Coordinates of C-alpha atoms in Angstrom, one line a residue:
Chain A
S1 CA 3.1 39.5 -14.9
Q2 CA 4.3 36.3 -13.3
E3 CA 2.8 33.0 -14.4
L4 CA 2.9 31.9 -10.8
E5 CA 2.1 34.4 -8.0
Q6 CA 2.7 33.6 -4.3
S7 CA 1.2 35.5 -1.4
P8 CA 2.1 36.9 1.0
Q9 CA 5.7 37.7 0.1
S10 CA 6.6 37.6 3.7
L11 CA 5.0 36.5 6.9
I12 CA 5.9 36.9 10.6
V13 CA 4.0 34.8 13.1
Q14 CA 4.2 34.0 16.8
E15 CA 5.1 30.3 17.6
G16 CA 1.9 28.3 17.9
K17 CA -0.1 30.2 15.3
N18 CA -1.5 28.8 12.1
L19 CA -0.7 30.3 8.8
T20 CA -1.5 29.9 5.1
I21 CA 0.6 30.6 2.0
N22 CA -1.1 30.8 -1.4
C23 CA 0.1 30.1 -4.9
T24 CA -2.0 31.2 -7.9
S25 CA -1.3 30.2 -11.5
S26 CA -2.4 32.0 -14.7
K27 CA -2.4 28.6 -16.5
T28 CA -3.8 25.2 -15.7
L29 CA -1.5 23.3 -13.4
Y30 CA -0.5 19.8 -14.4
G31 CA 1.6 19.5 -11.2
L32 CA 2.3 21.8 -8.3
Y33 CA 5.3 21.3 -6.0
W34 CA 6.0 22.9 -2.7
Y35 CA 9.5 23.4 -1.5
K36 CA 11.2 24.8 1.6
Q37 CA 14.5 26.6 1.5
K38 CA 16.7 27.6 4.4
Y39 CA 18.9 30.6 3.8
G40 CA 22.0 29.6 1.9
E41 CA 20.9 26.1 1.3
G42 CA 19.2 24.1 -1.4
L43 CA 15.5 23.3 -1.8
I44 CA 13.8 20.6 0.2
F45 CA 10.8 18.8 -1.3
L46 CA 7.7 19.0 0.7
M47 CA 4.8 17.8 -1.4
M48 CA 3.5 17.4 -4.9
L49 CA -0.2 17.8 -6.0
Q50 CA -1.6 16.8 -9.3
K51 CA -5.4 16.2 -9.1
G52 CA -8.0 18.8 -8.7
G53 CA -9.2 18.8 -5.1
E54 CA -6.2 16.9 -3.9
E55 CA -4.9 17.4 -0.4
K56 CA -1.7 16.1 1.2
S57 CA -0.2 16.4 4.7
H58 CA 3.2 15.9 6.2
E59 CA 3.5 16.4 9.9
K60 CA 1.9 19.8 10.5
I61 CA 2.0 21.0 6.9
T62 CA -1.0 20.5 4.6
A63 CA -1.2 21.5 0.9
K64 CA -4.3 21.6 -1.2
L65 CA -4.9 22.0 -5.0
D66 CA -8.2 23.6 -5.9
E67 CA -10.7 21.9 -8.2
K68 CA -9.9 24.1 -11.1
K69 CA -6.2 23.3 -10.7
Q70 CA -5.1 27.0 -10.8
Q71 CA -4.5 27.6 -7.1
S72 CA -2.8 25.9 -4.3
S73 CA -2.5 26.7 -0.6
L74 CA 0.0 25.6 2.0
H75 CA -1.2 25.6 5.6
I76 CA 1.0 25.2 8.7
T77 CA -0.7 24.3 11.9
A78 CA 0.8 25.4 15.3
S79 CA 3.9 26.9 13.7
Q80 CA 7.3 26.3 15.3
P81 CA 10.7 28.1 14.8
S82 CA 11.8 25.1 12.8
H83 CA 9.2 26.0 10.1
A84 CA 11.0 29.3 9.4
G85 CA 12.5 29.7 5.9
I86 CA 11.5 30.4 2.4
Y87 CA 8.5 28.5 0.9
L88 CA 8.5 28.2 -2.9
C89 CA 5.8 26.8 -5.1
G90 CA 6.8 25.3 -8.4
A91 CA 4.4 24.6 -11.3
V92 CA 4.4 22.2 -14.2
H93 CA 2.3 23.8 -17.0
S94 CA 2.9 21.2 -19.6
T95 CA 2.8 17.5 -19.8
S96 CA 5.4 17.3 -22.6
Y97 CA 8.4 18.1 -20.3
G98 CA 8.9 18.7 -16.7
K99 CA 10.1 22.3 -16.5
L100 CA 9.2 23.9 -13.2
T101 CA 8.1 27.5 -13.1
F102 CA 8.5 29.0 -9.6
G103 CA 6.7 31.7 -7.7
Q104 CA 8.8 34.4 -6.0
G105 CA 8.7 32.7 -2.6
T106 CA 7.3 33.5 0.8
I107 CA 9.7 34.3 3.6
L108 CA 8.3 32.9 6.9
T109 CA 9.6 34.1 10.3
V110 CA 8.4 32.3 13.4
H111 CA 9.1 34.1 16.7
P112 CA 9.4 31.9 19.8
Chain B
N1 CA 23.6 8.3 -2.1
A2 CA 24.9 11.7 -3.3
G3 CA 21.9 13.0 -5.4
V4 CA 22.8 16.2 -7.2
T5 CA 26.3 17.5 -6.6
Q6 CA 27.3 21.1 -7.5
T7 CA 30.8 22.6 -7.4
P8 CA 32.1 25.0 -6.4
K9 CA 29.9 26.3 -3.5
F10 CA 31.2 29.8 -3.7
R11 CA 33.1 31.8 -6.3
I12 CA 34.1 35.4 -6.9
L13 CA 34.7 36.4 -10.5
K14 CA 36.0 39.5 -12.1
I15 CA 34.0 41.2 -14.9
G16 CA 34.9 39.5 -18.2
Q17 CA 36.2 36.3 -16.7
S18 CA 34.7 32.9 -17.6
M19 CA 34.0 29.9 -15.5
T20 CA 32.1 26.6 -15.5
L21 CA 29.7 25.5 -12.8
Q22 CA 29.7 21.8 -12.5
C23 CA 26.7 19.6 -11.8
T24 CA 26.6 15.8 -11.5
Q25 CA 23.8 13.5 -10.5
D26 CA 23.9 9.8 -9.8
M27 CA 20.2 8.9 -10.0
N28 CA 20.1 8.2 -13.7
H29 CA 17.7 11.0 -14.2
N30 CA 17.1 12.0 -17.8
Y31 CA 16.0 15.6 -17.1
M32 CA 18.4 18.2 -15.8
Y33 CA 18.0 21.9 -15.2
W34 CA 19.9 25.0 -14.3
Y35 CA 18.2 27.8 -12.3
R36 CA 19.3 31.0 -10.9
Q37 CA 17.9 32.7 -7.8
D38 CA 18.2 36.4 -7.2
P39 CA 17.4 38.0 -3.8
G40 CA 13.7 38.2 -3.1
M41 CA 12.9 36.3 -6.3
G42 CA 12.0 32.8 -7.1
L43 CA 14.0 30.6 -9.4
K44 CA 14.4 31.4 -13.0
L45 CA 15.2 28.6 -15.5
I46 CA 18.4 29.2 -17.5
Y47 CA 18.7 25.9 -19.5
Y48 CA 17.4 22.4 -19.4
S49 CA 18.2 19.1 -20.9
V50 CA 15.9 16.1 -21.6
G51 CA 18.7 13.7 -22.2
A52 CA 22.3 13.3 -23.2
G53 CA 23.0 15.4 -26.3
I54 CA 19.8 17.5 -26.0
T55 CA 19.6 20.9 -24.4
D56 CA 17.2 23.8 -24.7
K57 CA 16.9 27.4 -23.5
G58 CA 14.8 28.4 -20.5
E59 CA 13.6 31.9 -19.5
V60 CA 17.0 33.6 -19.0
P61 CA 19.7 31.9 -21.2
N62 CA 21.6 35.0 -22.3
G63 CA 25.3 34.9 -21.2
Y64 CA 25.3 31.2 -20.5
N65 CA 26.0 27.9 -22.3
V66 CA 25.5 24.3 -21.4
S67 CA 26.4 20.9 -22.7
R68 CA 25.1 17.4 -21.9
S69 CA 27.6 14.8 -23.1
T70 CA 26.6 12.2 -20.5
T71 CA 23.4 11.4 -18.5
E72 CA 25.2 12.3 -15.3
D73 CA 26.8 15.7 -16.1
F74 CA 25.3 19.0 -17.0
P75 CA 27.9 21.9 -16.7
L76 CA 26.9 25.5 -17.0
R77 CA 29.4 27.8 -18.7
L78 CA 29.5 31.6 -18.1
E79 CA 31.4 33.5 -20.7
L80 CA 32.4 37.1 -20.1
A81 CA 31.0 37.4 -16.6
A82 CA 28.9 40.5 -15.8
P83 CA 27.6 41.9 -12.5
S84 CA 24.1 40.9 -13.6
Q85 CA 25.1 37.3 -13.3
T86 CA 25.7 37.6 -9.5
S87 CA 23.3 35.1 -8.2
V88 CA 22.8 31.7 -6.6
Y89 CA 22.8 28.9 -9.1
F90 CA 20.9 25.7 -8.6
C91 CA 21.1 22.5 -10.6
A92 CA 18.3 20.0 -10.5
S93 CA 17.3 16.7 -12.0
S94 CA 14.2 14.6 -12.4
Y95 CA 13.0 11.4 -14.1
G96 CA 10.7 13.5 -16.3
A97 CA 7.4 15.3 -16.5
L98 CA 5.4 14.6 -13.4
R99 CA 6.8 11.2 -12.9
A100 CA 8.8 11.9 -9.7
N101 CA 6.3 11.9 -6.9
Y102 CA 9.0 12.8 -4.5
G103 CA 9.9 15.9 -6.6
Y104 CA 12.8 17.2 -8.4
T105 CA 16.2 16.8 -6.7
F106 CA 18.1 20.0 -6.2
G107 CA 21.8 20.6 -5.6
S108 CA 22.9 22.8 -2.7
G109 CA 23.7 25.7 -5.0
T110 CA 26.7 27.8 -6.1
R111 CA 26.9 31.4 -4.8
L112 CA 28.5 33.5 -7.5
T113 CA 29.6 37.1 -7.1
V114 CA 30.9 39.1 -10.1
V115 CA 32.9 42.2 -9.2

């Protein structure tokens, strides 16, 4: 089984709808990164969470890390076609070095 | 402000050929990483380096080799290419464990096809 599970694997929404993507870890998270990827391109950093209960926002995207530091959610409010892409969560499971372990990604499609 | 630069962007290899994927960063990051991304999958770590002269295996190192002679460069070598190595390869760098609040910096990727 994966150390980091993302759900759903794909999501199709109508423009203007809200949506949530979840990322669940089998180990304690020392850091949780959210990235966005457009097809054929590199990864764009969205946010990083470290503390239990932490919440960060950037424009219409909000990410939270739960108190037990084993689950994170990414919430998009009033989705737009520009939000479409692949969302990846990446976890740091150790403080000794910064290897990122990734979830399998969530493909988001936003219909105008 | 180049960040992480990967070359080439695309490459087609025949089975059994070898090649080197180049990765250079200009941010003076100590940590560098090579990942591969297969369709419908997240990124899998191939090799990583915590500084010049130091490298270590990730989850999927078989069929690859790396070297880190300078802080800036972290090339990935494929020996005897196989169809299973068809993938998109990403190089990344960071200051270290959890230091970079703006995240790891990724290159734009190399799309490799082995036929």
